[in-house]
PDB file of N, CA and C in Angstrom:
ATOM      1  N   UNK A   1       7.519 -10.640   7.495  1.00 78.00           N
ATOM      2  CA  UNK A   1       7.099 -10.282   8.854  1.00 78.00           C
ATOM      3  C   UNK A   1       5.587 -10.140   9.011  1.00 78.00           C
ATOM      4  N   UNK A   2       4.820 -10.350   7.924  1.00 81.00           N
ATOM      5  CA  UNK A   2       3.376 -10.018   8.118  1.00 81.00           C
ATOM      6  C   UNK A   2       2.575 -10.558   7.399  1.00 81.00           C
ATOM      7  N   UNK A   3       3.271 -12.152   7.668  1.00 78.00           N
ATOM      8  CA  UNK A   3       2.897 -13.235   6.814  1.00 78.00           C
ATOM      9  C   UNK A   3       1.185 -13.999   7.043  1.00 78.00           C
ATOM     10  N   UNK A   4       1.129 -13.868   8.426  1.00 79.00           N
ATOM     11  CA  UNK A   4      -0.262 -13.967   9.244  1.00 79.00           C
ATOM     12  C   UNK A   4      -1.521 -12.956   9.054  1.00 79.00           C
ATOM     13  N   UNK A   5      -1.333 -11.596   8.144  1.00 80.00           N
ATOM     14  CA  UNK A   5      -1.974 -10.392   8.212  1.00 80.00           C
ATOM     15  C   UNK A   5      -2.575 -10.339   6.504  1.00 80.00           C
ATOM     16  N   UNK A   6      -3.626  -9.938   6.436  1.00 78.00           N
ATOM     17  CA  UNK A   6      -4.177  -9.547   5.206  1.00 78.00           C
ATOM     18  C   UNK A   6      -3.317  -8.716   4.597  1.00 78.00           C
ATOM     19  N   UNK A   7      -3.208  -8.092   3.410  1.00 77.00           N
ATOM     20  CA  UNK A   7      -2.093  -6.755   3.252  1.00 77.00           C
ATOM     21  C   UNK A   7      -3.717  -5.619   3.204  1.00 77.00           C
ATOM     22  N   UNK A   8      -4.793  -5.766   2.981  1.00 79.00           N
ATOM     23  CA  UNK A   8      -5.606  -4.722   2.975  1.00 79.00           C
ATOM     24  C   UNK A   8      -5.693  -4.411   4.870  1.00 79.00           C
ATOM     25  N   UNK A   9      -5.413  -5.465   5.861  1.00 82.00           N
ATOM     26  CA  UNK A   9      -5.325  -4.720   6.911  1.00 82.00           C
ATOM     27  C   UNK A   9      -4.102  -4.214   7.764  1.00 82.00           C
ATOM     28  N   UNK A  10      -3.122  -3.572   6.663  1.00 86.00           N
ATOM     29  CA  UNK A  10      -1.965  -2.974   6.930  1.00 86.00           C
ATOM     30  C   UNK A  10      -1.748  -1.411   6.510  1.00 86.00           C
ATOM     31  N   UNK A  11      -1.545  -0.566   7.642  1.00 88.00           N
ATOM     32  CA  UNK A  11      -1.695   0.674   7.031  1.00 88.00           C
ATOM     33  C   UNK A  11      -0.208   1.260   7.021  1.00 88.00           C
ATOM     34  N   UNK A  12       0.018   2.298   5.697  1.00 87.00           N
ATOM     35  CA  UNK A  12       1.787   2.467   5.511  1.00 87.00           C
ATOM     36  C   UNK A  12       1.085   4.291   5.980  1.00 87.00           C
ATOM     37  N   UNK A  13       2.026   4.512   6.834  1.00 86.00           N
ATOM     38  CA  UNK A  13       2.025   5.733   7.235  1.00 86.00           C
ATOM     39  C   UNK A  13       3.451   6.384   7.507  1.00 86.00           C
ATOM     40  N   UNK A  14       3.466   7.598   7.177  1.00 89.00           N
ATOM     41  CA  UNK A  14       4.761   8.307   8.150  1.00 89.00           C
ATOM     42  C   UNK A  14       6.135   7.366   7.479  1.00 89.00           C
ATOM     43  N   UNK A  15       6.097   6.643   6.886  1.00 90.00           N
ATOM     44  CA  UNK A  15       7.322   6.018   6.480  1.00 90.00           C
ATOM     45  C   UNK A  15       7.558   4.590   7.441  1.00 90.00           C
ATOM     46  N   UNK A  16       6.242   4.076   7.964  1.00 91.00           N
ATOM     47  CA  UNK A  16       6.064   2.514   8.584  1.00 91.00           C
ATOM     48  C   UNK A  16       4.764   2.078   8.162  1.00 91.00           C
ATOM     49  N   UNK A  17       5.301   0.566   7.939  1.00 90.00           N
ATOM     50  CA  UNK A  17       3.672  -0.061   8.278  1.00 90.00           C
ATOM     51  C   UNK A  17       3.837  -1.036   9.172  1.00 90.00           C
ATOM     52  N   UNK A  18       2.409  -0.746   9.335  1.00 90.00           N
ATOM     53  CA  UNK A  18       1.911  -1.596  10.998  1.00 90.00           C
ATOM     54  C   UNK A  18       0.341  -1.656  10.927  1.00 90.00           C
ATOM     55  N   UNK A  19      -0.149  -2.793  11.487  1.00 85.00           N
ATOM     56  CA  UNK A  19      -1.124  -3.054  11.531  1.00 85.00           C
ATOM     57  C   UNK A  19      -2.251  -2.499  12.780  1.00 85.00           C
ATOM     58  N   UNK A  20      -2.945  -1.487  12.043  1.00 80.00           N
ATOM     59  CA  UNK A  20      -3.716  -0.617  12.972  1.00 80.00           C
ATOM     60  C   UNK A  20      -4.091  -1.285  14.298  1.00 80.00           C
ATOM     61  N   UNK A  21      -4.392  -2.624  14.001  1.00 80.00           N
ATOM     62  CA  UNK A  21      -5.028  -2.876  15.554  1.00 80.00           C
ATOM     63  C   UNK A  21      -4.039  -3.952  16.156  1.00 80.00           C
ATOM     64  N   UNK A  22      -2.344  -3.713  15.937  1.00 78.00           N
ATOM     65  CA  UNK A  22      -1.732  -3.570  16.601  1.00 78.00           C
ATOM     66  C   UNK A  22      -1.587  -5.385  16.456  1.00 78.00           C
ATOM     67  N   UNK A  23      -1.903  -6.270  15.841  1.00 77.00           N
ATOM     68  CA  UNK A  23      -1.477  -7.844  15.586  1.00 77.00           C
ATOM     69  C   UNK A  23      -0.280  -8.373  14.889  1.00 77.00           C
ATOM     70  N   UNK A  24       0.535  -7.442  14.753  1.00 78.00           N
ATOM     71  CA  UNK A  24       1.530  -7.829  14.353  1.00 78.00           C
ATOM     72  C   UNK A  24       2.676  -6.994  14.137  1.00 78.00           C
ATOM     73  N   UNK A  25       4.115  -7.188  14.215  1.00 86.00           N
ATOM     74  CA  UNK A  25       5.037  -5.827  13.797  1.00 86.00           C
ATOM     75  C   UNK A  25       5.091  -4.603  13.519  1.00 86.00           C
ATOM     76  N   UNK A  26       6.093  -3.374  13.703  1.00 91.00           N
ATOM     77  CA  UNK A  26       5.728  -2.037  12.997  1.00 91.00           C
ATOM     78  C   UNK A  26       7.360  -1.925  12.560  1.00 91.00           C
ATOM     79  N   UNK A  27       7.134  -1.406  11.514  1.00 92.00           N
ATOM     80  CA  UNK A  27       8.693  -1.833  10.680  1.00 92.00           C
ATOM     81  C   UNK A  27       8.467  -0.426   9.780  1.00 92.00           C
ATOM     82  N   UNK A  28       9.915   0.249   9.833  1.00 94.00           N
ATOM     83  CA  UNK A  28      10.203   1.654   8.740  1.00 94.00           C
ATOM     84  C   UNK A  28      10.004   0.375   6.958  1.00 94.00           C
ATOM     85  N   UNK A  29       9.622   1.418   6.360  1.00 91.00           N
ATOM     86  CA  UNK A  29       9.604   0.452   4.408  1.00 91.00           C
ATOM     87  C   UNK A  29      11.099  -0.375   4.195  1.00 91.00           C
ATOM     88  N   UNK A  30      12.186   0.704   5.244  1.00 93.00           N
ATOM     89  CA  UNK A  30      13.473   0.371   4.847  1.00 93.00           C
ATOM     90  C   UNK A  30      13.714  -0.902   5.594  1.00 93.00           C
ATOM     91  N   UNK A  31      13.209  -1.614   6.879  1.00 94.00           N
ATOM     92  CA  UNK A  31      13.485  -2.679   7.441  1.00 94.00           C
ATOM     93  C   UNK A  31      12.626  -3.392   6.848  1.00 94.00           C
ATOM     94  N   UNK A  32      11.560  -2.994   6.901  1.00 90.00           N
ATOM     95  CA  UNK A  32      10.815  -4.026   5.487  1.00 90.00           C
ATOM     96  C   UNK A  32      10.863  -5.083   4.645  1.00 90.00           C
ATOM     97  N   UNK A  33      11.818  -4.064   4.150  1.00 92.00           N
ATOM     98  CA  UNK A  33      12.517  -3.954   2.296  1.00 92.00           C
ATOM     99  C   UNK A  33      13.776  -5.246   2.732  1.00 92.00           C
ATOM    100  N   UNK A  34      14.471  -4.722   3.982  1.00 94.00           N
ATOM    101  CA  UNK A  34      15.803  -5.397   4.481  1.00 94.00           C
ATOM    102  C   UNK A  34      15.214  -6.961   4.745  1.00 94.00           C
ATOM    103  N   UNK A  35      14.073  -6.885   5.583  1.00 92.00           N
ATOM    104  CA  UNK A  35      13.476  -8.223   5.692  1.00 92.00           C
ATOM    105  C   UNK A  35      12.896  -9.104   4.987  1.00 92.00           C
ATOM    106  N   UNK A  36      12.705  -8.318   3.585  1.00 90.00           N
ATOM    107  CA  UNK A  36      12.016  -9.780   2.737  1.00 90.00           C
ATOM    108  C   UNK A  36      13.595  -9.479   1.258  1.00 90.00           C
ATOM    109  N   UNK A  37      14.319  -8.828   1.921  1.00 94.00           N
ATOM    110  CA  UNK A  37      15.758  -9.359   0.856  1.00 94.00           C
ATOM    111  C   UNK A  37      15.692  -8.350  -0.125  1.00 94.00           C
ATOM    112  N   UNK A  38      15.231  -7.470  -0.182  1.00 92.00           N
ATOM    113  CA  UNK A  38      14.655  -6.293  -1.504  1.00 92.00           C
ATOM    114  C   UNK A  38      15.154  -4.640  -1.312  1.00 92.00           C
ATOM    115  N   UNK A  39      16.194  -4.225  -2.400  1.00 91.00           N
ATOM    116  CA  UNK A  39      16.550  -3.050  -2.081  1.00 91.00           C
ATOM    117  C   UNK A  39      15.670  -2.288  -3.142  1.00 91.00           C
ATOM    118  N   UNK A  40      14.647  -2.041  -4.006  1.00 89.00           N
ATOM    119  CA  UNK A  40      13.939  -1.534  -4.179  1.00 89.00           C
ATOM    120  C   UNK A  40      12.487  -1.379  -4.457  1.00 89.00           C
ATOM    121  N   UNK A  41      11.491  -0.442  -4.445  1.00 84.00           N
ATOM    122  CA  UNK A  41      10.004  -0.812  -4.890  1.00 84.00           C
ATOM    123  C   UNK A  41       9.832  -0.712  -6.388  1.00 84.00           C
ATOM    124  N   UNK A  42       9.353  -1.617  -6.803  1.00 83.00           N
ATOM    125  CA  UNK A  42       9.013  -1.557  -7.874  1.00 83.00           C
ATOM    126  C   UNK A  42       6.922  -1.620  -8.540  1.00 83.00           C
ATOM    127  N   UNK A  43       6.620  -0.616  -9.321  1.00 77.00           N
ATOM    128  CA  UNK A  43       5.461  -1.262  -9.649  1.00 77.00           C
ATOM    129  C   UNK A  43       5.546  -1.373 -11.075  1.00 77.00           C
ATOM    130  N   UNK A  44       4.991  -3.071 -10.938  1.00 77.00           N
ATOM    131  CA  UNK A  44       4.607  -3.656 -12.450  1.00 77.00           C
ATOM    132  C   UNK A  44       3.398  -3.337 -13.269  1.00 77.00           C
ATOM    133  N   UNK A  45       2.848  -2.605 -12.392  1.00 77.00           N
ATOM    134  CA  UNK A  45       1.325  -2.630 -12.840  1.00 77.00           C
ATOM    135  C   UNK A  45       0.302  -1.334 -12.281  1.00 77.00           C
ATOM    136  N   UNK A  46      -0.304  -0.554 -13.737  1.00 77.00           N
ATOM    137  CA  UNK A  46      -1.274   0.644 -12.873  1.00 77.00           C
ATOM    138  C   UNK A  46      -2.454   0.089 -13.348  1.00 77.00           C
ATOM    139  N   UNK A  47      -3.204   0.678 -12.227  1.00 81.00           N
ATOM    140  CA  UNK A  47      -5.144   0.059 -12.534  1.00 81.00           C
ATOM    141  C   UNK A  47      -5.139   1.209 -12.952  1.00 81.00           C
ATOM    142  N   UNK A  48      -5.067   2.244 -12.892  1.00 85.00           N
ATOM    143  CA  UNK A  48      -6.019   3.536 -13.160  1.00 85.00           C
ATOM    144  C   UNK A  48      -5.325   3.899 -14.788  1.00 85.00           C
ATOM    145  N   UNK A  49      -6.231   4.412 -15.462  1.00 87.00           N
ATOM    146  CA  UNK A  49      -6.224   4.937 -17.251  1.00 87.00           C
ATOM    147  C   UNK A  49      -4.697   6.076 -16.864  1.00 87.00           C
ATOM    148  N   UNK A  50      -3.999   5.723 -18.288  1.00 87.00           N
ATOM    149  CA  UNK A  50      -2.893   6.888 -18.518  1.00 87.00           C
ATOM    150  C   UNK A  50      -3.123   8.309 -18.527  1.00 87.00           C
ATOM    151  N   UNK A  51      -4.584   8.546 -18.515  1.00 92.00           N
ATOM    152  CA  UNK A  51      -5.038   9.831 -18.265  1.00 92.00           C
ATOM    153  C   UNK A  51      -5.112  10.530 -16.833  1.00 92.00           C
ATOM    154  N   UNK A  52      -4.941   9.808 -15.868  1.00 90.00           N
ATOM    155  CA  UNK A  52      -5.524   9.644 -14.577  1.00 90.00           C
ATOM    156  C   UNK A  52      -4.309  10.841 -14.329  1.00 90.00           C
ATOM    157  N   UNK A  53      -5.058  11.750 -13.551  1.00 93.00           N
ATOM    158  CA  UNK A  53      -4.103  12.791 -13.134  1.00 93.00           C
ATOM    159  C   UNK A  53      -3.508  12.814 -11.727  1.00 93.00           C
ATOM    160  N   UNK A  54      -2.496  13.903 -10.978  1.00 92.00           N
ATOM    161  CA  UNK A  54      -2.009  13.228  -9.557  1.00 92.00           C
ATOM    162  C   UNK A  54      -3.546  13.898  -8.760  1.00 92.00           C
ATOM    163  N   UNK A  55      -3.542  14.919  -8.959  1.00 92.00           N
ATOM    164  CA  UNK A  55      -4.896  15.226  -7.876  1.00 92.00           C
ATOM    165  C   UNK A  55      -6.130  13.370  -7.732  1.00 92.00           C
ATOM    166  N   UNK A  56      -6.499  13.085  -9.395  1.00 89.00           N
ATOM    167  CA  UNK A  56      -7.549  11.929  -9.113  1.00 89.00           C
ATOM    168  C   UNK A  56      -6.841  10.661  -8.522  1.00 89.00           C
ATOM    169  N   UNK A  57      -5.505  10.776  -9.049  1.00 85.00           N
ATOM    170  CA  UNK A  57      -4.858   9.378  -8.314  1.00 85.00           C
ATOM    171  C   UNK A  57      -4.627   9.527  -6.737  1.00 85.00           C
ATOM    172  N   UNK A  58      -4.380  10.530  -5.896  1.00 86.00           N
ATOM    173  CA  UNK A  58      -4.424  10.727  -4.882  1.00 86.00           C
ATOM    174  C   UNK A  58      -5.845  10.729  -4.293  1.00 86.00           C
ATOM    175  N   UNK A  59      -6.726  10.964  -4.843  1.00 85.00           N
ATOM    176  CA  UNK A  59      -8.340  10.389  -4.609  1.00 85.00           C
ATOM    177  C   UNK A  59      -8.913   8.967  -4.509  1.00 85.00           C
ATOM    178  N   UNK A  60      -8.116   8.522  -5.576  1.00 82.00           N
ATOM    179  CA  UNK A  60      -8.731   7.165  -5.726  1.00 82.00           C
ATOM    180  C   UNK A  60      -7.721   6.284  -4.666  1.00 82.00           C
ATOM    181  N   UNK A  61      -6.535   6.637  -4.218  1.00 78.00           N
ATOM    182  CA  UNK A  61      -5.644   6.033  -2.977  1.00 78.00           C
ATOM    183  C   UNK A  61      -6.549   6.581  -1.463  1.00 78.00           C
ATOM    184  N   UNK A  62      -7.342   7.479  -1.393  1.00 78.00           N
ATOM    185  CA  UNK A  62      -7.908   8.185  -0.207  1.00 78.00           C
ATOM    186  C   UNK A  62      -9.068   7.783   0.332  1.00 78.00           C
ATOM    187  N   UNK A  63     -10.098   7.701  -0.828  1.00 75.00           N
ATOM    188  CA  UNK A  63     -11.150   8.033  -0.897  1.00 75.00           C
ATOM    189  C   UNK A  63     -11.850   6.338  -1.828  1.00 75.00           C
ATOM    190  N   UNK A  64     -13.112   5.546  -1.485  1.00 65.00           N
ATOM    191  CA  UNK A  64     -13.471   5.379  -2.260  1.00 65.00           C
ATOM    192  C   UNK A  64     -14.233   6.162  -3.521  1.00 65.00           C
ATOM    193  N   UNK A  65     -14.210   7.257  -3.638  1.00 58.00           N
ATOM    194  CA  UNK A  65     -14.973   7.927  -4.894  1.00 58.00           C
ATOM    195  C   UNK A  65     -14.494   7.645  -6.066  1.00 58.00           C
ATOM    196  N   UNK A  66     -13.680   7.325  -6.744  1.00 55.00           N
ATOM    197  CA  UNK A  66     -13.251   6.538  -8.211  1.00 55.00           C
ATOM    198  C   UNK A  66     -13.185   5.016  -8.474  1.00 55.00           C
ATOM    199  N   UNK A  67     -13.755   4.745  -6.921  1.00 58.00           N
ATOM    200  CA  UNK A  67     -14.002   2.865  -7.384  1.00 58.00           C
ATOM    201  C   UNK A  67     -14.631   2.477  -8.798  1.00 58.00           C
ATOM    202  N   UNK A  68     -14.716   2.018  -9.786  1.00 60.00           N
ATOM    203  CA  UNK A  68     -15.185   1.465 -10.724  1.00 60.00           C
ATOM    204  C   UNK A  68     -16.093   0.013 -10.274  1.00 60.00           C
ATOM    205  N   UNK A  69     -17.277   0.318 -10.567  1.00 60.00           N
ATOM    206  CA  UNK A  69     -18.570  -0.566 -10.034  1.00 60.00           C
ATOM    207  C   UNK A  69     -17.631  -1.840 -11.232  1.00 60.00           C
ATOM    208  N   UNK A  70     -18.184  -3.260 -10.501  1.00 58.00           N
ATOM    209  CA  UNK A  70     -17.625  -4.408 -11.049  1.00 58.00           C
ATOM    210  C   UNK A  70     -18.807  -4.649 -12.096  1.00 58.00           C
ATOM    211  N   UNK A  71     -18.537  -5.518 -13.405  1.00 55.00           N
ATOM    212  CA  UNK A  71     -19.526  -5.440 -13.915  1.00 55.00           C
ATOM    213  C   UNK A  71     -20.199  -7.272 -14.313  1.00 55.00           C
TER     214      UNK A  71
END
């Protein structure tokens, strides 16, 4: 459903995502999920170190302040 949309300009809030400035669909995760054929989330993959605690991981989802400069 949001095949036309960047995924960095999609914001998941409240238990929907929808595209802030309003270009495309607003769908609960669960119609989502129903629409691309998928009954669960899965992640394959963490960027942040096994040390990373919930307070800094909830920072680094918020906030750019734990970006890691590219090198």
């Amino acid at each position: 459903p949001f095949h036309a949309l960047q995924a960095n300009t999609l914001q998941v809030r409240e238990g929907r995502i929808a595209s802030p400035r309003g270009e495309g669909p607003e769908l609960s995760i669960a119609e989502f999920m129903a629409a691309i054929g998928r009954d669960q989330i899965e992640a394959k993959a963490d960027t942040l170190p096994a040390s990373t605690t919930a307070e800094e991981r909830y920072k680094n989802y918020t906030t750019i302040a734990m970006s890691i400069p590219h090198t």
